[in-house]
CSV table of C-alpha atoms and ligand atoms in Angstrom, one decimal:
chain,number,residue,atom,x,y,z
L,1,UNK,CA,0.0,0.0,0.0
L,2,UNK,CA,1.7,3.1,-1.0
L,3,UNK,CA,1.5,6.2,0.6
L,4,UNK,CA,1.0,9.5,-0.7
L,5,UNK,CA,4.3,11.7,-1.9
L,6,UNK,CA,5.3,13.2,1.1
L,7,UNK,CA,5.0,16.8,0.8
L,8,UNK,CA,7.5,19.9,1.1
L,9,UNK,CA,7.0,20.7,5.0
L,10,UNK,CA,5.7,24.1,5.8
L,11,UNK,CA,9.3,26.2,5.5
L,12,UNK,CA,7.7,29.8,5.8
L,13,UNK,CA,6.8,31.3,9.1
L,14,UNK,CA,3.8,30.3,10.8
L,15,UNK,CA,1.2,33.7,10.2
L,16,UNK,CA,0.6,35.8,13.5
L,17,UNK,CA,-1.6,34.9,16.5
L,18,UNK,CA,-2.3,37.0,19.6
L,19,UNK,CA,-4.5,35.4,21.6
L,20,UNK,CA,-5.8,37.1,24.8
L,21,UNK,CA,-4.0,35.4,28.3
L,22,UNK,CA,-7.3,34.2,29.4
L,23,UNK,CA,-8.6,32.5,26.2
L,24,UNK,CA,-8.3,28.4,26.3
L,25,UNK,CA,-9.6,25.7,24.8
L,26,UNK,CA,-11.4,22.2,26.4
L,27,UNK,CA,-12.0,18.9,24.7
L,28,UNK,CA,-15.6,17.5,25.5
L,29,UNK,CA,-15.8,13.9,24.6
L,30,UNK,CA,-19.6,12.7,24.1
L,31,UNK,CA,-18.9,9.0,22.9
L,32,UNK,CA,-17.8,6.4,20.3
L,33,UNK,CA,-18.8,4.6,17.2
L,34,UNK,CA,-16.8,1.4,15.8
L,35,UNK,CA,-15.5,1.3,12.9
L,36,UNK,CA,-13.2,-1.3,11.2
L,37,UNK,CA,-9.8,-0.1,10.0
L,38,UNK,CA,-10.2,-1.6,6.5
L,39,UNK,CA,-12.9,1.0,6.0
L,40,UNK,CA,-11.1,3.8,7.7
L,41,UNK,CA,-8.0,4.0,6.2
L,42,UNK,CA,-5.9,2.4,3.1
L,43,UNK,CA,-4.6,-0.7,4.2
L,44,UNK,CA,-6.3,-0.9,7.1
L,45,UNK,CA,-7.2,-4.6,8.5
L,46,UNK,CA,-10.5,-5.9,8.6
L,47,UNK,CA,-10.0,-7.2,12.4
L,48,UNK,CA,-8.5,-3.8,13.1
L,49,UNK,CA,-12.2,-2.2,14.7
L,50,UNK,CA,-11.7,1.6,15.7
L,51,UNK,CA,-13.3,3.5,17.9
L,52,UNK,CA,-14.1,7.2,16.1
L,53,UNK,CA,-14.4,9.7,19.0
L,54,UNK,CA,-17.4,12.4,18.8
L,55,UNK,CA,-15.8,15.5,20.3
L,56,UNK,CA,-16.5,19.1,20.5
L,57,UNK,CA,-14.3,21.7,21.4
L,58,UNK,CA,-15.4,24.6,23.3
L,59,UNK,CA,-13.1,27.9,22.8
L,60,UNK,CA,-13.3,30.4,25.8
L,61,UNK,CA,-12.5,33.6,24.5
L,62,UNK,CA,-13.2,36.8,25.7
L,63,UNK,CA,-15.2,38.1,22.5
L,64,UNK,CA,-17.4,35.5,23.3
L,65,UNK,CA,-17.0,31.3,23.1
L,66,UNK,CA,-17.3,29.2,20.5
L,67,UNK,CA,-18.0,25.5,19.9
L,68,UNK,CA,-16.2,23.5,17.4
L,69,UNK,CA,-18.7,20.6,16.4
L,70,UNK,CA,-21.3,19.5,18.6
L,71,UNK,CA,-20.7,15.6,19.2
L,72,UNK,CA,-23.3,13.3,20.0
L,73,UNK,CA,-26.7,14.7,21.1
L,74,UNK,CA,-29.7,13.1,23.3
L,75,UNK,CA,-31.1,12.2,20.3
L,76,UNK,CA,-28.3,10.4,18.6
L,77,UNK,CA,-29.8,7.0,19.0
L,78,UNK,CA,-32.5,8.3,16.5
L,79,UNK,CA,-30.3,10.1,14.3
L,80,UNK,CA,-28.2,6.7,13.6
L,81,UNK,CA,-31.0,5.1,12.8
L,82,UNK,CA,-32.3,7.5,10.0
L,83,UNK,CA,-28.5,6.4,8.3
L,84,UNK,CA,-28.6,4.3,5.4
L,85,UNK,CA,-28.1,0.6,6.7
L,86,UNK,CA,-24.6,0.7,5.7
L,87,UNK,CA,-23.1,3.3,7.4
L,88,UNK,CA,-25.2,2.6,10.5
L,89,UNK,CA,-22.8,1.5,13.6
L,90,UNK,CA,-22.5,0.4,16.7
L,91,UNK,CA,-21.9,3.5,19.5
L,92,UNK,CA,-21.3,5.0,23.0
L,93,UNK,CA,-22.9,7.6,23.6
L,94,UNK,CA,-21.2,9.2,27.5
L,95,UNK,CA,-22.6,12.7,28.2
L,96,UNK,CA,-23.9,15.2,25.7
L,97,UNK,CA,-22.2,18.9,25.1
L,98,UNK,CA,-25.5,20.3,26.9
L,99,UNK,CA,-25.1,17.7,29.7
L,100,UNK,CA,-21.5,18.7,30.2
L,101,UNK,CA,-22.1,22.7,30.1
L,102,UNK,CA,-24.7,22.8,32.7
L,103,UNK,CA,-22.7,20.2,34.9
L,104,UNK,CA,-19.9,22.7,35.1
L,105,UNK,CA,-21.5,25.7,35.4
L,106,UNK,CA,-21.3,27.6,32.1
L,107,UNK,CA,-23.0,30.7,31.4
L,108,UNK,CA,-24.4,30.4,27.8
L,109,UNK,CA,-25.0,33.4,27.3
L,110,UNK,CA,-21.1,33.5,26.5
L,111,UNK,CA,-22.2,30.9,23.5
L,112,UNK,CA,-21.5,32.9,20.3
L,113,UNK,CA,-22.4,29.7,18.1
L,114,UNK,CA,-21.7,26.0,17.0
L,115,UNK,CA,-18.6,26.8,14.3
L,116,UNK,CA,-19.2,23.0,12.4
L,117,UNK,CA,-16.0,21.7,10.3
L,118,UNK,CA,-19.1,20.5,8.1
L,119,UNK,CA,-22.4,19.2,8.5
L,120,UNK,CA,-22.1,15.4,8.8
L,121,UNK,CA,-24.4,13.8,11.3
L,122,UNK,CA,-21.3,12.8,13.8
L,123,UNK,CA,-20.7,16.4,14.1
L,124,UNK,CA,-23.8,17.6,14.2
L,125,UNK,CA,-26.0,15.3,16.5
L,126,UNK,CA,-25.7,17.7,20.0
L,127,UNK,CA,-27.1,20.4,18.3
L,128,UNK,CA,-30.6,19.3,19.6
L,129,UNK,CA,-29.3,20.6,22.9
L,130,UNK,CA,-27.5,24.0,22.2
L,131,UNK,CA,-30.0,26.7,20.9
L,132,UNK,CA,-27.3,28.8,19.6
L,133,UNK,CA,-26.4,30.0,16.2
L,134,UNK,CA,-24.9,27.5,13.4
L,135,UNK,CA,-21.4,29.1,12.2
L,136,UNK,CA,-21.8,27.9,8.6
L,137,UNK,CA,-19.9,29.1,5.5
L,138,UNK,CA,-22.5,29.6,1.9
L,139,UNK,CA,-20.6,26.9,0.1
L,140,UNK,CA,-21.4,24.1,3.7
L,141,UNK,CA,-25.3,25.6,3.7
L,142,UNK,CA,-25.6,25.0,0.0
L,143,UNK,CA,-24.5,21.3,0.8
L,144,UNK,CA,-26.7,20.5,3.9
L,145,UNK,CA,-30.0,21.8,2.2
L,146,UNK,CA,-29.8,19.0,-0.2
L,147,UNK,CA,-27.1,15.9,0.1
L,148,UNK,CA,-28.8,13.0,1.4
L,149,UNK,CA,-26.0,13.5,3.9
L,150,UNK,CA,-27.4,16.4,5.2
L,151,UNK,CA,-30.4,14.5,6.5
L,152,UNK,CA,-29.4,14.4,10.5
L,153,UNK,CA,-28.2,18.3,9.8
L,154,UNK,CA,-32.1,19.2,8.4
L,155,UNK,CA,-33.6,17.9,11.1
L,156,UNK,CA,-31.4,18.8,14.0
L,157,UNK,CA,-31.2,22.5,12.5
L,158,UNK,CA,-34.1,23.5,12.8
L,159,UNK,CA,-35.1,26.9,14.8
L,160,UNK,CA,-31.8,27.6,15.2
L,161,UNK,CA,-30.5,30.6,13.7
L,162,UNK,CA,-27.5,30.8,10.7
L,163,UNK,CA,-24.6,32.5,11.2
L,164,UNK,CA,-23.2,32.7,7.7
L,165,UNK,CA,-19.0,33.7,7.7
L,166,UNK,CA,-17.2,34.2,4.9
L,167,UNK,CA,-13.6,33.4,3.6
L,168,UNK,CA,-12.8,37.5,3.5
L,169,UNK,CA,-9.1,36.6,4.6
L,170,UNK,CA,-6.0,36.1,2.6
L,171,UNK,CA,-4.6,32.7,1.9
L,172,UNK,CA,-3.8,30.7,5.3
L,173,UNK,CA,-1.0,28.3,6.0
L,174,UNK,CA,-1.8,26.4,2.2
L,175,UNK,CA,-5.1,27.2,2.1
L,176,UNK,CA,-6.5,29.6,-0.6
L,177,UNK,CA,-8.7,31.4,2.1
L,178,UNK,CA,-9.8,31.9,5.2
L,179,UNK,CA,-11.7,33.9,7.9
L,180,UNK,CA,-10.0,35.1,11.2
L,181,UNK,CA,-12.7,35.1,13.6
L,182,UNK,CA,-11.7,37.3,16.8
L,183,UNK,CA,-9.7,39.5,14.8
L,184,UNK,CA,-5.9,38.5,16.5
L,185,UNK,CA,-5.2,35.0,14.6
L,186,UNK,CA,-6.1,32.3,17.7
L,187,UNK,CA,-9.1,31.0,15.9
L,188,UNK,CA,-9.0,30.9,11.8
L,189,UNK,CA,-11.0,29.1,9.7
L,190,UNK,CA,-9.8,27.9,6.1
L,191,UNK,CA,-12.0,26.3,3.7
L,192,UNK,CA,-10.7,22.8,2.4
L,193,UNK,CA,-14.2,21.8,0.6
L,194,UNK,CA,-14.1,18.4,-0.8
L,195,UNK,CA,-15.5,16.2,1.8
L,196,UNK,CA,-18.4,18.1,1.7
L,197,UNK,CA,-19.1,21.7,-0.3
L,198,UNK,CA,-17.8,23.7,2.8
L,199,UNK,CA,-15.8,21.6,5.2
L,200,UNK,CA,-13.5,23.6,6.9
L,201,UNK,CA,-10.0,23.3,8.8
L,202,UNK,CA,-10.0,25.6,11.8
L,203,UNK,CA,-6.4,26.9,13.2
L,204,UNK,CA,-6.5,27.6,16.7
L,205,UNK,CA,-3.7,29.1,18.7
L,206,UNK,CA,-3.6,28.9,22.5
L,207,UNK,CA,-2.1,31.9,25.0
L,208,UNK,CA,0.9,29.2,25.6
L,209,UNK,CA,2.1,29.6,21.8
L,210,UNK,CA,0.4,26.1,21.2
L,211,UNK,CA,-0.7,25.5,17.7
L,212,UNK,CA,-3.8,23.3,16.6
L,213,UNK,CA,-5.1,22.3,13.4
L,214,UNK,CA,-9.0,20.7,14.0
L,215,UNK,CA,-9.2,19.4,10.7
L,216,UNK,CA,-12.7,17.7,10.1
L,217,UNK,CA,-12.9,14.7,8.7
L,218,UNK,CA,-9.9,15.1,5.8
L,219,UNK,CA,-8.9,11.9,7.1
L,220,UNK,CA,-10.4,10.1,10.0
L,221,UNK,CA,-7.8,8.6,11.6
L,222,UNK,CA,-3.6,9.6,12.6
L,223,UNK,CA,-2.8,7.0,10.3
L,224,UNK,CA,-3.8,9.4,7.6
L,225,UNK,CA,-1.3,12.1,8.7
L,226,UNK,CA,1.4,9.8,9.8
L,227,UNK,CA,1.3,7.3,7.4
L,228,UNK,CA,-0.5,9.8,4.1
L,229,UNK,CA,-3.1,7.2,3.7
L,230,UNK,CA,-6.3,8.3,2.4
L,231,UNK,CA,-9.6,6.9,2.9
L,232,UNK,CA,-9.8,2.9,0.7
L,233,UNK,CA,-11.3,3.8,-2.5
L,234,UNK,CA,-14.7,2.8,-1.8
L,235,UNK,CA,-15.0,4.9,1.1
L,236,UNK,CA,-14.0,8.1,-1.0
L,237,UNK,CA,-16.4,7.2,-3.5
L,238,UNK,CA,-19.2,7.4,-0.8
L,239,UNK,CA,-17.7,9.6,2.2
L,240,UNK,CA,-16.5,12.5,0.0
L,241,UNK,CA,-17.9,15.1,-2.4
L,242,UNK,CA,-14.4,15.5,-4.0
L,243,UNK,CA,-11.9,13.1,-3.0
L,244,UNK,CA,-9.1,14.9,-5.2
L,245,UNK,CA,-9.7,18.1,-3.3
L,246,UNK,CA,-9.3,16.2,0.1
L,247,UNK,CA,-5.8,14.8,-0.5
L,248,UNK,CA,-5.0,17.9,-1.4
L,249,UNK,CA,-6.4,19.1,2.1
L,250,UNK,CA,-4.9,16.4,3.4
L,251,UNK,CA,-1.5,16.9,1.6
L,252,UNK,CA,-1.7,20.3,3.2
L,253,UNK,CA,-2.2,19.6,6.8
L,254,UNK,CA,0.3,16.6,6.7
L,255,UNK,CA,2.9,19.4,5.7
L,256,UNK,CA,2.2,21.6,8.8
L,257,UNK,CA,2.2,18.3,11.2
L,258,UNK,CA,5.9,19.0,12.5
L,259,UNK,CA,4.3,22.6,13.5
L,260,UNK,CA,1.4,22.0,15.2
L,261,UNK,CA,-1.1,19.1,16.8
L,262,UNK,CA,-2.9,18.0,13.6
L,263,UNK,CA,-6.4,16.8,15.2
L,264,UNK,CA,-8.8,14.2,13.1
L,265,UNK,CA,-11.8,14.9,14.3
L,266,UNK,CA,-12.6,11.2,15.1
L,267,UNK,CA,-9.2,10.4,16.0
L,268,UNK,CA,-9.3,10.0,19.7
L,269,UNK,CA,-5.8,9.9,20.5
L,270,UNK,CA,-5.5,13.1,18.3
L,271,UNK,CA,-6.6,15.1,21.6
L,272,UNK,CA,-4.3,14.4,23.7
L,273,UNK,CA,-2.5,17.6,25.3
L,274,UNK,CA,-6.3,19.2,25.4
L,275,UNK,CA,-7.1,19.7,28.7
L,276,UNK,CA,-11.0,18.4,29.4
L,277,UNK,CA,-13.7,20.6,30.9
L,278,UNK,CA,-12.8,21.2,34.5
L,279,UNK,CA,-15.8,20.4,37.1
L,280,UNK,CA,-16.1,24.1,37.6
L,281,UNK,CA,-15.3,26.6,34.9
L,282,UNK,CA,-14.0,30.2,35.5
L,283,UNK,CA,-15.6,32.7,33.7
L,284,UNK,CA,-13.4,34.4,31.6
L,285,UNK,CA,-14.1,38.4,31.3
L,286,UNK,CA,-16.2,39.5,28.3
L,287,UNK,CA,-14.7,42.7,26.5
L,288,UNK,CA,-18.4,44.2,26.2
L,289,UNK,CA,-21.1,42.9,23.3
L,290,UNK,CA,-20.8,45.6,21.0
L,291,UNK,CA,-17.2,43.6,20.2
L,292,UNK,CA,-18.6,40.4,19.0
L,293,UNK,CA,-17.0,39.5,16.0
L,294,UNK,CA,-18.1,37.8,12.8
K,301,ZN,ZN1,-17.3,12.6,10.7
């Protein structure tokens, strides 16, 4: 099984971040679906079964908070069993995004919106519990009204408001454009399209200097950075709207992985480093509402 060609690695500077001292990030895992290697990645084995993480990530930042994906909801056992029969799996659902907020203590009122790397029904699901605004780009909206893909999204979508972003940014790190979203460089979003219409890979900087790239699903597993395998054939066939333009997202990402944490979104192991939500969570100053970006 050969790998991609390995690309040139990222030789230019990495572009500039600022983020405020008291802006952090927290991984909240909401549970597990299996899925066998040999479907996951090239060359994968058959006997090999995987365990694909459903994670959001909450970013505290004084402009206001955002949540990247929305893991499993309290309704996931419904919306895996309006899937087609073949992607349906088996799955672990722990404790929902909503269940974990309140359990800590958030405000959400400091919620600015769901920011989705795309619209897929494993990132979508715990948006039945979080009445906030979707952070979606035209090109991702486009997609959601209509693929059969979108089906979870339709239904778990509904009375929640859009907030449409767009790529009004220069090129980013590879990409062709992107969409700084406090202003300062900690959280930028660049569009890699190809899995679906508008999936998105979203650069987020921590106040340590720490460097993350929370790439979606532009491959599912570390094996697709450290190895440069891409999905088997099949699976890009049914998983991907372009499968060209996601190894060359892919290709992109795997030349920045000596810079920063390259994060799968289903890769559990990806997260390491990323501190969970504590039991009680500080509130973090907000700069006034009239400075909301977006
Ligand atoms: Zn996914």
């Amino acid at each position: 099984m050969t790998p991609l060609p390995m690309p040139p690695a990222w030789a230019e500077p990495l572009p500039e971040a600022t983020p405020p001292p008291d802006m952090a990030i927290y991984q909240l895992h909401t549970g597990t679906y299996v899925t066998r290697a040999a479907f996951a990645v090239r060359g994968g084995s058959f006997r090999d079964r995987r365990h694909f993480a459903a994670t959001a990530i909450l970013v505290q930042h004084p402009k206001g908070d955002l949540m990247i994906d929305a893991g499993f909801g309290s309704d996931v056992a419904a919306h895996v069993a309006s899937l087609p029969l073949f992607v349906r799996a088996p799955y672990q659902a722990t404790k929902t995004v909503s269940e974990q907020l309140d359990a800590c203590g958030y405000d959400r009122g400091r919620l600015l919106g769901v920011l989705v790397t795309h619209c897929h029904w494993d990132h979508v699901s715990g948006l039945d519990g979080l009445q906030v605004p979707i952070w979606m780009n035209s090109g991702e909206r486009q997609y959601a009204a209509k693929d059969p893909d979108g089906k979870v999204f339709r239904r778990v979508s509904t009375g929640h408001e859009i907030h449409e972003y767009e790529f009004t940014g220069p090129p980013y790190l590879g990409f062709p454009s992107s969409f700084d979203v406090y202003g300062d460089g900690s959280v930028v979003i660049a569009l890699a399209g190809g899995h679906t219409t508008g999936s998105v890979v979203i650069f987020v900087t921590v106040p340590s200097g720490k460097r993350h790239a929370f790439i979606g699903d532009l491959t599912w597993q570390l094996d697709g950075i450290r190895q440069r395998v891409e999905r088997p054939w099949l699976l890009r066939k049914l998983a991907d709207s372009d499968p060209e333009q996601v190894r060359q997202g892919l290709l992109r990402v795997i030349a920045l992985a000596d810079r920063m944490q390259i994060v799968p979104a289903h890769a559990r192991d990806a997260y390491d480093g990323i501190p969970d939500l504590p039991a009680r969570l500080a509130p973090v100053a907000t700069l006034g509402h009239t400075e909301q970006p977006g």
